[in-house]
């Protein structure tokens, strides 16, 4: 089982990060942007059809701009690993279910997921590139995971 890292030394002195962005190249860029914005409902905070490096990019707030998720148009095919998950943690099953319902209404179906997510009442979907989007019904670091069926 995992170990809580709350008892560590804290954030390193001299590493004053003001925000964080995670980027991901997409084979199905336009479909992925539409999925995360129109279906999932992530707020789109920046969109460039073609930037200085000749590819498009879309930046989503998670939920604001202190943490962002960027999709970048791949110029050549990119290998996909399902375990490149984006996990969204919600305060309870009702909040998780609002988003899960929106995704299923758009024609996506939940997919088989890792046992950890099954045990913790999460719902997993595949995005247009085939990567996992996990909807978890607890807030990581603030609440213990449900661990049903231990």
C-alpha positions as a Python dict, from the first residue, in 0.01 Angstrom:
ca = {
    (1, 'X'): (0, 0, 0),
    (2, 'X'): (111, 360, -51),
    (3, 'X'): (284, 574, 209),
    (4, 'X'): (168, 926, 289),
    (5, 'X'): (437, 1180, 221),
    (6, 'X'): (282, 1449, 445),
    (7, 'X'): (561, 1410, 700),
    (8, 'X'): (839, 1526, 468),
    (9, 'X'): (1071, 1824, 498),
    (10, 'X'): (837, 2053, 300),
    (11, 'X'): (894, 2240, -23),
    (12, 'X'): (1263, 2309, -96),
    (13, 'X'): (1394, 2657, -21),
    (14, 'X'): (1478, 2847, -337),
    (15, 'X'): (1222, 2659, -550),
    (16, 'X'): (953, 2926, -561),
    (17, 'X'): (731, 2780, -833),
    (18, 'X'): (433, 3006, -901),
    (19, 'X'): (240, 2771, -1129),
    (20, 'X'): (261, 2427, -1294),
    (21, 'X'): (174, 2307, -1644),
    (22, 'X'): (168, 1949, -1764),
    (23, 'X'): (188, 1909, -2143),
    (24, 'X'): (90, 1621, -2366),
    (25, 'X'): (131, 1573, -2742),
    (26, 'X'): (-181, 1450, -2921),
    (27, 'X'): (-229, 1250, -3238),
    (28, 'X'): (-597, 1349, -3247),
    (29, 'X'): (-545, 1708, -3137),
    (30, 'X'): (-870, 1876, -3248),
    (31, 'X'): (-1083, 1589, -3117),
    (32, 'X'): (-891, 1593, -2788),
    (33, 'X'): (-936, 1969, -2743),
    (34, 'X'): (-1310, 1930, -2807),
    (35, 'X'): (-1328, 1633, -2567),
    (36, 'X'): (-1160, 1810, -2275),
    (37, 'X'): (-1334, 2143, -2333),
    (38, 'X'): (-1679, 2065, -2473),
    (39, 'X'): (-1741, 1724, -2316),
    (40, 'X'): (-1544, 1715, -1989),
    (41, 'X'): (-1592, 2088, -1932),
    (42, 'X'): (-1235, 2199, -1854),
    (43, 'X'): (-1195, 2574, -1894),
    (44, 'X'): (-987, 2665, -2199),
    (45, 'X'): (-754, 2947, -2092),
    (46, 'X'): (-539, 2968, -2408),
    (47, 'X'): (-565, 2841, -2764),
    (48, 'X'): (-315, 2887, -3047),
    (49, 'X'): (-402, 2744, -3387),
    (50, 'X'): (-37, 2751, -3491),
    (51, 'X'): (240, 2882, -3270),
    (52, 'X'): (600, 2972, -3348),
    (53, 'X'): (690, 2602, -3364),
    (54, 'X'): (419, 2530, -3626),
    (55, 'X'): (183, 2332, -3405),
    (56, 'X'): (-136, 2418, -3223),
    (57, 'X'): (-172, 2410, -2849),
    (58, 'X'): (-459, 2437, -2604),
    (59, 'X'): (-416, 2511, -2234),
    (60, 'X'): (-684, 2420, -1983),
    (61, 'X'): (-710, 2554, -1628),
    (62, 'X'): (-726, 2293, -1352),
    (63, 'X'): (-937, 2488, -1248),
    (64, 'X'): (-747, 2820, -1260),
    (65, 'X'): (-408, 2899, -1406),
    (66, 'X'): (-190, 2788, -1112),
    (67, 'X'): (-216, 2435, -1248),
    (68, 'X'): (-275, 2385, -1620),
    (69, 'X'): (-302, 2097, -1864),
    (70, 'X'): (-173, 2156, -2217),
    (71, 'X'): (-253, 1962, -2531),
    (72, 'X'): (-3, 2005, -2813),
    (73, 'X'): (-65, 1901, -3170),
    (74, 'X'): (178, 1621, -3261),
    (75, 'X'): (357, 1678, -3590),
    (76, 'X'): (443, 1308, -3617),
    (77, 'X'): (270, 1005, -3461),
    (78, 'X'): (313, 976, -3084),
    (79, 'X'): (308, 643, -2898),
    (80, 'X'): (18, 630, -2654),
    (81, 'X'): (32, 473, -2311),
    (82, 'X'): (-302, 439, -2134),
    (83, 'X'): (-128, 495, -1802),
    (84, 'X'): (-62, 857, -1900),
    (85, 'X'): (-369, 935, -1693),
    (86, 'X'): (-527, 1267, -1621),
    (87, 'X'): (-698, 1222, -1284),
    (88, 'X'): (-964, 1469, -1174),
    (89, 'X'): (-1053, 1445, -805),
    (90, 'X'): (-1403, 1550, -703),
    (91, 'X'): (-1560, 1613, -362),
    (92, 'X'): (-1788, 1310, -359),
    (93, 'X'): (-1967, 1083, -600),
    (94, 'X'): (-2244, 1332, -694),
    (95, 'X'): (-1986, 1582, -829),
    (96, 'X'): (-1798, 1302, -1010),
    (97, 'X'): (-2125, 1176, -1158),
    (98, 'X'): (-2213, 1514, -1314),
    (99, 'X'): (-1901, 1494, -1529),
    (100, 'X'): (-1933, 1118, -1593),
    (101, 'X'): (-2290, 1175, -1712),
    (102, 'X'): (-2179, 1454, -1947),
    (103, 'X'): (-1914, 1224, -2096),
    (104, 'X'): (-2151, 929, -2142),
    (105, 'X'): (-2415, 1158, -2296),
    (106, 'X'): (-2152, 1253, -2556),
    (107, 'X'): (-2123, 883, -2652),
    (108, 'X'): (-1817, 776, -2452),
    (109, 'X'): (-1839, 467, -2236),
    (110, 'X'): (-1647, 390, -1916),
    (111, 'X'): (-1354, 159, -1980),
    (112, 'X'): (-1178, -112, -1782),
    (113, 'X'): (-953, 49, -1527),
    (114, 'X'): (-677, -40, -1287),
    (115, 'X'): (-790, -225, -975),
    (116, 'X'): (-685, 72, -760),
    (117, 'X'): (-946, 290, -932),
    (118, 'X'): (-1210, 14, -904),
    (119, 'X'): (-1140, -14, -531),
    (120, 'X'): (-1170, 365, -493),
    (121, 'X'): (-1500, 416, -678),
    (122, 'X'): (-1343, 599, -974),
    (123, 'X'): (-1477, 597, -1330),
    (124, 'X'): (-1232, 588, -1622),
    (125, 'X'): (-1286, 695, -1982),
    (126, 'X'): (-1049, 696, -2278),
    (127, 'X'): (-988, 1030, -2447),
    (128, 'X'): (-971, 1052, -2829),
    (129, 'X'): (-602, 957, -2822),
    (130, 'X'): (-670, 651, -2604),
    (131, 'X'): (-528, 790, -2278),
    (132, 'X'): (-716, 751, -1954),
    (133, 'X'): (-924, 1022, -1793),
    (134, 'X'): (-999, 910, -1437),
    (135, 'X'): (-1279, 1068, -1235),
    (136, 'X'): (-1219, 1002, -865),
    (137, 'X'): (-1480, 1080, -596),
    (138, 'X'): (-1243, 1211, -328),
    (139, 'X'): (-986, 1487, -313),
    (140, 'X'): (-633, 1347, -305),
    (141, 'X'): (-434, 1474, -8),
    (142, 'X'): (-743, 1608, 167),
    (143, 'X'): (-949, 1291, 209),
    (144, 'X'): (-850, 925, 234),
    (145, 'X'): (-943, 718, -74),
    (146, 'X'): (-1259, 511, -23),
    (147, 'X'): (-1085, 170, -81),
    (148, 'X'): (-1410, -23, -116),
    (149, 'X'): (-1377, -399, -108),
    (150, 'X'): (-1030, -392, 57),
}
